[in-house]
N, CA, C and O atoms as a MOPAC input file, in Angstrom:
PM7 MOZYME 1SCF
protein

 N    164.12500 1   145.09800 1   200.06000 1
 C    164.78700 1   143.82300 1   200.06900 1
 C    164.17800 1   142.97200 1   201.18300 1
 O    164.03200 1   143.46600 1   202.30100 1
 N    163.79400 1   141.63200 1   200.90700 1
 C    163.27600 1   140.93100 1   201.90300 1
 C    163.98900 1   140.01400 1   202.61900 1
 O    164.82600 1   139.50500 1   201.87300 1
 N    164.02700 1   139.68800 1   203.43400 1
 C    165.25700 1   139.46600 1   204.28200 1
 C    164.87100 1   138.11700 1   205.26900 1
 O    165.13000 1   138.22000 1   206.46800 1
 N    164.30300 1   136.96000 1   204.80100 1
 C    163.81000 1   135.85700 1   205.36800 1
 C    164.49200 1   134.69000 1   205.51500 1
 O    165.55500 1   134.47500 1   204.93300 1
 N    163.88300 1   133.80500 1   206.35800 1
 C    164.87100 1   132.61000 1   206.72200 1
 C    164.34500 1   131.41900 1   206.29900 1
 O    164.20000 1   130.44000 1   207.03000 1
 N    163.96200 1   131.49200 1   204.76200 1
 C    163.36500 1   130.65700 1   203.86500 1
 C    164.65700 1   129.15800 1   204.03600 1
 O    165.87800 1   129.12200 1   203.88400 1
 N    163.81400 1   128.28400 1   204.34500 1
 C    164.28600 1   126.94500 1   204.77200 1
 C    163.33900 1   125.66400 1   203.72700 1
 O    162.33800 1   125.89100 1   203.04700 1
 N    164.05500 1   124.34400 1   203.90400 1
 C    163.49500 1   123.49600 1   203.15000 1
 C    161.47400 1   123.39100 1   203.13400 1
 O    160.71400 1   123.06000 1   202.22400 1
 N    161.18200 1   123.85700 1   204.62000 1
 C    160.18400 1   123.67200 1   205.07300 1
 C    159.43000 1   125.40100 1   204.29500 1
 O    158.28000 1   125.47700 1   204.72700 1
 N    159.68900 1   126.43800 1   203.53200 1
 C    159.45100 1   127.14000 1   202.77500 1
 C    159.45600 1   128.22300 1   203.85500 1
 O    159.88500 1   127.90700 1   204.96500 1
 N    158.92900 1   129.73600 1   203.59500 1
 C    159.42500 1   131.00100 1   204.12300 1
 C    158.14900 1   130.77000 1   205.13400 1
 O    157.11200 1   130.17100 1   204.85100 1
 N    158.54800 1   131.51100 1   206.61700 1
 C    157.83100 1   131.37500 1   208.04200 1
 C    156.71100 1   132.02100 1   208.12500 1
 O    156.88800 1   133.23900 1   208.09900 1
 N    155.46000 1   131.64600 1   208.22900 1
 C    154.18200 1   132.65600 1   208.28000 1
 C    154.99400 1   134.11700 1   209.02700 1
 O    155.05300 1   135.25300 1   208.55500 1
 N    155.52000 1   133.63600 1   210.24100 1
 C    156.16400 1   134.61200 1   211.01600 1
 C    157.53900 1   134.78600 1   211.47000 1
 O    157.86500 1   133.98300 1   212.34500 1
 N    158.25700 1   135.45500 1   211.17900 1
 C    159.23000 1   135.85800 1   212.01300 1
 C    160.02100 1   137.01300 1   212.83000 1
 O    160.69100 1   137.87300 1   212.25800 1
 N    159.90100 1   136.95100 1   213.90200 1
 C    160.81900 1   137.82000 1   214.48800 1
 C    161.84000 1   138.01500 1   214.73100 1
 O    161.96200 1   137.66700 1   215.90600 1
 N    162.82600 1   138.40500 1   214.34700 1
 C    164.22600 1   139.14000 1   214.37100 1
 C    164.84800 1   139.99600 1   215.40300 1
 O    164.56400 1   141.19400 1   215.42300 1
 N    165.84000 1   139.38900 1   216.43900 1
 C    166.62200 1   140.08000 1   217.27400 1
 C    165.52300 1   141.01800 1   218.07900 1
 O    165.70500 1   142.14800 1   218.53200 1
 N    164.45400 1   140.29300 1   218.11400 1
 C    163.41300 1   141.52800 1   219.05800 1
 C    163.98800 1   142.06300 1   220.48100 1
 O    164.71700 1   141.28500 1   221.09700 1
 N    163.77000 1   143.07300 1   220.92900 1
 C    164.44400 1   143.77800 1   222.12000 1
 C    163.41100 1   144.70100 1   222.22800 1
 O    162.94500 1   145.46400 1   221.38200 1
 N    163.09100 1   144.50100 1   223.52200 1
 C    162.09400 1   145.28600 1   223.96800 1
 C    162.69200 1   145.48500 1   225.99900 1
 O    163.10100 1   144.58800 1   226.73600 1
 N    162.49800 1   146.97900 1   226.32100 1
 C    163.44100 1   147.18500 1   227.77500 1
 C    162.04400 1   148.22100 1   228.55400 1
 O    161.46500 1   149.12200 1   227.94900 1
 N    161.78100 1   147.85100 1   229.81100 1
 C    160.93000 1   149.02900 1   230.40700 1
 C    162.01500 1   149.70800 1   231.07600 1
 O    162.78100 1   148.74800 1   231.14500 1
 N    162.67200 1   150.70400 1   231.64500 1
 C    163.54900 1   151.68500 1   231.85500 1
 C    165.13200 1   150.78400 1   231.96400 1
 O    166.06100 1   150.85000 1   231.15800 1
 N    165.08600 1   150.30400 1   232.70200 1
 C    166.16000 1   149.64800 1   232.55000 1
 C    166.10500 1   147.70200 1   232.63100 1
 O    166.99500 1   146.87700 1   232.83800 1
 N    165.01700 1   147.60000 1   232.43000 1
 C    165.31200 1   145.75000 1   232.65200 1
 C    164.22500 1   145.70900 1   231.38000 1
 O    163.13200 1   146.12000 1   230.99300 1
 N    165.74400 1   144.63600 1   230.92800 1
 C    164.95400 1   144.31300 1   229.55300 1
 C    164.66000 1   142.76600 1   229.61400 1
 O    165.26000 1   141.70800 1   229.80400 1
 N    162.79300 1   143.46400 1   229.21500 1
 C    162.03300 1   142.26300 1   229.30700 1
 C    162.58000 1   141.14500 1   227.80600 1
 O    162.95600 1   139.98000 1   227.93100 1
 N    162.51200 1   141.64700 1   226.93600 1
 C    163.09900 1   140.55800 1   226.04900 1
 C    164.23900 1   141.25700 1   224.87200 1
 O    164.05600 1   142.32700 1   224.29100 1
 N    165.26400 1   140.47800 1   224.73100 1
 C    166.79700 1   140.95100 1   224.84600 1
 C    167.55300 1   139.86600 1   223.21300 1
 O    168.51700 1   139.10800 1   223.09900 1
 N    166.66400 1   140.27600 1   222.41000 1
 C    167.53300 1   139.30800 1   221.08400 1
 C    167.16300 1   138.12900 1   220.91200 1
 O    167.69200 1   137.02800 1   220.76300 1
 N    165.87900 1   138.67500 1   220.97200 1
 C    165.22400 1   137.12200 1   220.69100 1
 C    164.70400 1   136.89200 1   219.25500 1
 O    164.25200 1   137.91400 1   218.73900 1
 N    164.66000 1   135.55500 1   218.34100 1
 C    164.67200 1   135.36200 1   217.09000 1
 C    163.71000 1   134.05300 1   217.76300 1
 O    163.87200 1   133.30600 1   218.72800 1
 N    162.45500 1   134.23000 1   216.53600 1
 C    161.12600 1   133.23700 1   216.61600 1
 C    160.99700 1   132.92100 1   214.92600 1
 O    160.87800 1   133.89000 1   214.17600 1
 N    161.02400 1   131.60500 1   214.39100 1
 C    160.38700 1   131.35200 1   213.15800 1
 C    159.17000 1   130.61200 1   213.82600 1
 O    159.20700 1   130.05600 1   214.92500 1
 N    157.55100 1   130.73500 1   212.56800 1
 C    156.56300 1   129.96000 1   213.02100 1
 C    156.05500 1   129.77000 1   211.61400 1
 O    156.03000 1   130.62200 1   210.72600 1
 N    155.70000 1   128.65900 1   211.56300 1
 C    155.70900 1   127.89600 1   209.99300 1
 C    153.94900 1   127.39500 1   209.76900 1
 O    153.24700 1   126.69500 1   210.49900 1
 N    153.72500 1   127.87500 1   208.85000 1
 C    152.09300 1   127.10800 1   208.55600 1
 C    152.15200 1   125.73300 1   208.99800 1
 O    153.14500 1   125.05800 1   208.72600 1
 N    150.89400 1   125.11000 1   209.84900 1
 C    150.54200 1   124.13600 1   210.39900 1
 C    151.26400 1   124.03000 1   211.32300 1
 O    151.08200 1   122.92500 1   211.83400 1
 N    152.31400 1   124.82500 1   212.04400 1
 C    153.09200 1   124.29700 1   212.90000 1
 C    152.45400 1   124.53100 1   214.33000 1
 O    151.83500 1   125.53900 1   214.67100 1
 N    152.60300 1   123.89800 1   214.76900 1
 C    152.20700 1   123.95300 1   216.04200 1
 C    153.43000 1   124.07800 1   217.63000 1
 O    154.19600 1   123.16300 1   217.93200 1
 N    153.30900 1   125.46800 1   218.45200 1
 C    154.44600 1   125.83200 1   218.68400 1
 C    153.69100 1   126.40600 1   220.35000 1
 O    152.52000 1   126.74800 1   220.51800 1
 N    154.86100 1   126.35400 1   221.46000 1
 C    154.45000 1   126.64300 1   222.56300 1
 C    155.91700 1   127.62600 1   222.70500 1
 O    156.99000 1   127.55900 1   222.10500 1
 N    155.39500 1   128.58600 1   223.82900 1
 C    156.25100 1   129.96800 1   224.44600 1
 C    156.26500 1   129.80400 1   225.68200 1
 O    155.45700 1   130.34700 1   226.43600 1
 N    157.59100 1   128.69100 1   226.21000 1
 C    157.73300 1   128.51700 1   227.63500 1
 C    158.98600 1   129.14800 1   228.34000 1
 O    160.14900 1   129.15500 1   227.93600 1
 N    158.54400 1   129.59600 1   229.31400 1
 C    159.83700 1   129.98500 1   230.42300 1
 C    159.54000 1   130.61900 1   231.98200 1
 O    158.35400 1   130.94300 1   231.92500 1
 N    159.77200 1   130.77100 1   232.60700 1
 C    159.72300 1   131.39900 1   233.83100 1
 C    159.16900 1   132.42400 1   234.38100 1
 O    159.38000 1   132.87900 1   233.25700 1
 N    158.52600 1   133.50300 1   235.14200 1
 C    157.62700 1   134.32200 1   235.61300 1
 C    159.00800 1   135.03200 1   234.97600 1
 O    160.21200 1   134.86000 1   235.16800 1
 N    158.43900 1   135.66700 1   234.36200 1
 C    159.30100 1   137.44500 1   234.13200 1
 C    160.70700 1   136.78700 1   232.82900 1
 O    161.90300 1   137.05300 1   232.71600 1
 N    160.17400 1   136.26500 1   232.39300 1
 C    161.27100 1   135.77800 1   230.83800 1
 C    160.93000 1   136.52000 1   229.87400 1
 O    161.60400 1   136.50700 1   228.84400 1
 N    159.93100 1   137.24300 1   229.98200 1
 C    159.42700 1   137.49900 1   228.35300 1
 C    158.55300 1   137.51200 1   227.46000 1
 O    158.10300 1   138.30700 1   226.63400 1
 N    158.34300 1   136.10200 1   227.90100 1
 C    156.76800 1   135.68200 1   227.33300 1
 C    155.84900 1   136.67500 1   226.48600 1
 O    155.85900 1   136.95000 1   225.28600 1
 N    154.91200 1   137.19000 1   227.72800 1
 C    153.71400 1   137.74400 1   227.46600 1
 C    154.32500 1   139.34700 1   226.82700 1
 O    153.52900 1   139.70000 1   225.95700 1
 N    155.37700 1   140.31600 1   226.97600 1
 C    156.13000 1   140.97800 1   226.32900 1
 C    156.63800 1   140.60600 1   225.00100 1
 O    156.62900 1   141.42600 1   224.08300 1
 N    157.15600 1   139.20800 1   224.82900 1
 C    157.29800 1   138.97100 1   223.23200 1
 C    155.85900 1   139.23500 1   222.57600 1
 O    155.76500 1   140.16800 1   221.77800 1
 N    154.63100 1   138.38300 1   222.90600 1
 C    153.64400 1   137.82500 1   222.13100 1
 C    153.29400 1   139.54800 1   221.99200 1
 O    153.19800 1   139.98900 1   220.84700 1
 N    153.12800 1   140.39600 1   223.03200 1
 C    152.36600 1   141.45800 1   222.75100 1
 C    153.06600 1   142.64000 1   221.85800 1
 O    152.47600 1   143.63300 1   221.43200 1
 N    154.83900 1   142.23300 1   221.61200 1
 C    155.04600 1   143.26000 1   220.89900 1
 C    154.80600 1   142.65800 1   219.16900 1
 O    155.14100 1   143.24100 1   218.13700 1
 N    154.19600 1   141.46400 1   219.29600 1
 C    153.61500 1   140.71900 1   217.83400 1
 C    152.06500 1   141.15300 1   217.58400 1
 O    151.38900 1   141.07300 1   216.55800 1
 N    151.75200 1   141.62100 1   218.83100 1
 C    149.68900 1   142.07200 1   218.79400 1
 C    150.12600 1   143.43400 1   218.58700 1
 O    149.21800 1   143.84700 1   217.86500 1
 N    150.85300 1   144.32000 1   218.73300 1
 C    150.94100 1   145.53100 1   218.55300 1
 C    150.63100 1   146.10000 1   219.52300 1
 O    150.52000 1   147.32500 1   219.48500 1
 N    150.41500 1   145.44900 1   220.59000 1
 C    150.44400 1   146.38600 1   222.38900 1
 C    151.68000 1   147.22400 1   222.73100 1
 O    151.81900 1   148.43300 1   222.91400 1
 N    152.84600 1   145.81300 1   222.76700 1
 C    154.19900 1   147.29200 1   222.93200 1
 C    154.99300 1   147.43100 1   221.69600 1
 O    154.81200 1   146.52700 1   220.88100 1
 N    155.56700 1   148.06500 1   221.47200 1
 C    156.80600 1   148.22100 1   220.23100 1
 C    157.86400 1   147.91500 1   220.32500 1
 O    158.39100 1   148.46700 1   221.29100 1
 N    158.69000 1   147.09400 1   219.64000 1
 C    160.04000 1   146.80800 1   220.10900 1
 C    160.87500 1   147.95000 1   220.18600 1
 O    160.50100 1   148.91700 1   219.52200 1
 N    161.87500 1   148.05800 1   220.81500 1
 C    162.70800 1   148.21200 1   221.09600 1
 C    164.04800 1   148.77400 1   219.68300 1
 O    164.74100 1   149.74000 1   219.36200 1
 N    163.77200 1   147.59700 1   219.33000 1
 C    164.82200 1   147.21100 1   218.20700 1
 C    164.09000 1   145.68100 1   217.68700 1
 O    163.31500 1   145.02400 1   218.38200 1
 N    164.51900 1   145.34200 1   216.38800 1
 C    164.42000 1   144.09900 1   215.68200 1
 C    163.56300 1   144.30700 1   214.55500 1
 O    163.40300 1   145.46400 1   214.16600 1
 N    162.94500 1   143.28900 1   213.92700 1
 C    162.28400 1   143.23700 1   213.05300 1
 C    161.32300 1   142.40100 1   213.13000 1
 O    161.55900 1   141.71700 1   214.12600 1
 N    160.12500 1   141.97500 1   212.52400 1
 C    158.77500 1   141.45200 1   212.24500 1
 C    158.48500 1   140.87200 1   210.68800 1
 O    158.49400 1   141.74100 1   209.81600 1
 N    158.32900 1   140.03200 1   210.42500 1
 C    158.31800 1   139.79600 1   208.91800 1
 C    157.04100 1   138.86500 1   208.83700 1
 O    157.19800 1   137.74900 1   209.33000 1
 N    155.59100 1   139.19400 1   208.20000 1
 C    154.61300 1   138.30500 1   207.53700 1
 C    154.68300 1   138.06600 1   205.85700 1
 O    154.67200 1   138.81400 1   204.87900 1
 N    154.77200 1   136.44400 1   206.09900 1
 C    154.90800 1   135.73600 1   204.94900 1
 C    156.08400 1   136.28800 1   204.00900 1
 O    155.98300 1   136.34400 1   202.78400 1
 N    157.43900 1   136.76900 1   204.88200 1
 C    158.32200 1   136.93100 1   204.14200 1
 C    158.24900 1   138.65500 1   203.74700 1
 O    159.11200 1   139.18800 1   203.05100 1
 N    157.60100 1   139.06000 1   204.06300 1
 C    157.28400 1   140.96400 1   204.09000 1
 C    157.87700 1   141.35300 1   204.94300 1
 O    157.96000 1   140.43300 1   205.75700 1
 N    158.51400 1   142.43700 1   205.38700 1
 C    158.62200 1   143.36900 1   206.68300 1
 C    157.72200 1   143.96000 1   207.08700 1
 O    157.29500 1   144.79600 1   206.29100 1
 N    156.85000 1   143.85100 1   208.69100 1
 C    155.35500 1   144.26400 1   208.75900 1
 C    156.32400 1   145.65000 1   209.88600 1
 O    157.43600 1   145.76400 1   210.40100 1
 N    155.15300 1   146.38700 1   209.79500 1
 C    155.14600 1   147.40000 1   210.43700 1
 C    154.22500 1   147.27000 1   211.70800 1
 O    153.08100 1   147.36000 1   211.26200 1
 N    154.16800 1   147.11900 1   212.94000 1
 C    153.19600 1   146.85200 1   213.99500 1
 C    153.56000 1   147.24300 1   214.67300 1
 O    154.46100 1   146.79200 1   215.38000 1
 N    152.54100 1   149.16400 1   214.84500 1
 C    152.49600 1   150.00200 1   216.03500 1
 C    151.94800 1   149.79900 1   216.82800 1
 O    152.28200 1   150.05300 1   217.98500 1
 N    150.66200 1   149.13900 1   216.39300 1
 C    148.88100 1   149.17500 1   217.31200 1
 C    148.61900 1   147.86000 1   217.04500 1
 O    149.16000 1   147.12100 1   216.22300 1
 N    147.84000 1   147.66500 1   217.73000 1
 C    146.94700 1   146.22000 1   217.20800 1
 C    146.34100 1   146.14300 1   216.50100 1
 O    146.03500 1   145.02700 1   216.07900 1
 N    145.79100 1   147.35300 1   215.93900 1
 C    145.03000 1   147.58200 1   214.64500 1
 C    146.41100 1   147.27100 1   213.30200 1
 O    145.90600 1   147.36300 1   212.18300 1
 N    147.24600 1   147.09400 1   213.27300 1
 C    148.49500 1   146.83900 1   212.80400 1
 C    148.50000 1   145.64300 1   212.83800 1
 O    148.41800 1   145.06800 1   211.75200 1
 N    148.58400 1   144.94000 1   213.90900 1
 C    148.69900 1   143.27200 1   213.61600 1
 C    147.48100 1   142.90800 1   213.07900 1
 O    147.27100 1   141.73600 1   212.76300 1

């Protein structure tokens, strides 16, 4: 079952779902939800130690979430490795 947040603007090249990702006890990113739409053009801003570079890399397949989900073009992707993304 595919499980997307298909909007007027049509289903998101990408989305991430409730991502949660924690190194022993401080969690670097904590329920976070990203749509990113063909042609869109989109920036990832916040503060030294928000998340950031921990979101983008559990989308390259560097770390693994935690918990959440990943969806290309409306699929559920699987991304262990970067050879994965």
């Amino acid at each position: 079952m595919t499980m997307t947040a298909e909007t007027d603007r049509g289903v998101p090249l990408v989305e991430m779902r409730d991502i949660r990702v924690a190194f022993g006890g401080v969690h670097a990113v904590d329920g976070v939800s990203v749509d990113l739409f063909p042609g869109e053009v989109a920036g990832l801003v916040g503060g030294n130690g928000a998340g950031k570079t921990t979101l983008i890399k559990t989308l390259s397949g560097a770390h693994k979430a935690d918990s959440g989900d990943i969806y290309i073009n409306g699929e559920k992707a699987t991304i262990d490795t970067p050879r994965d993304a």
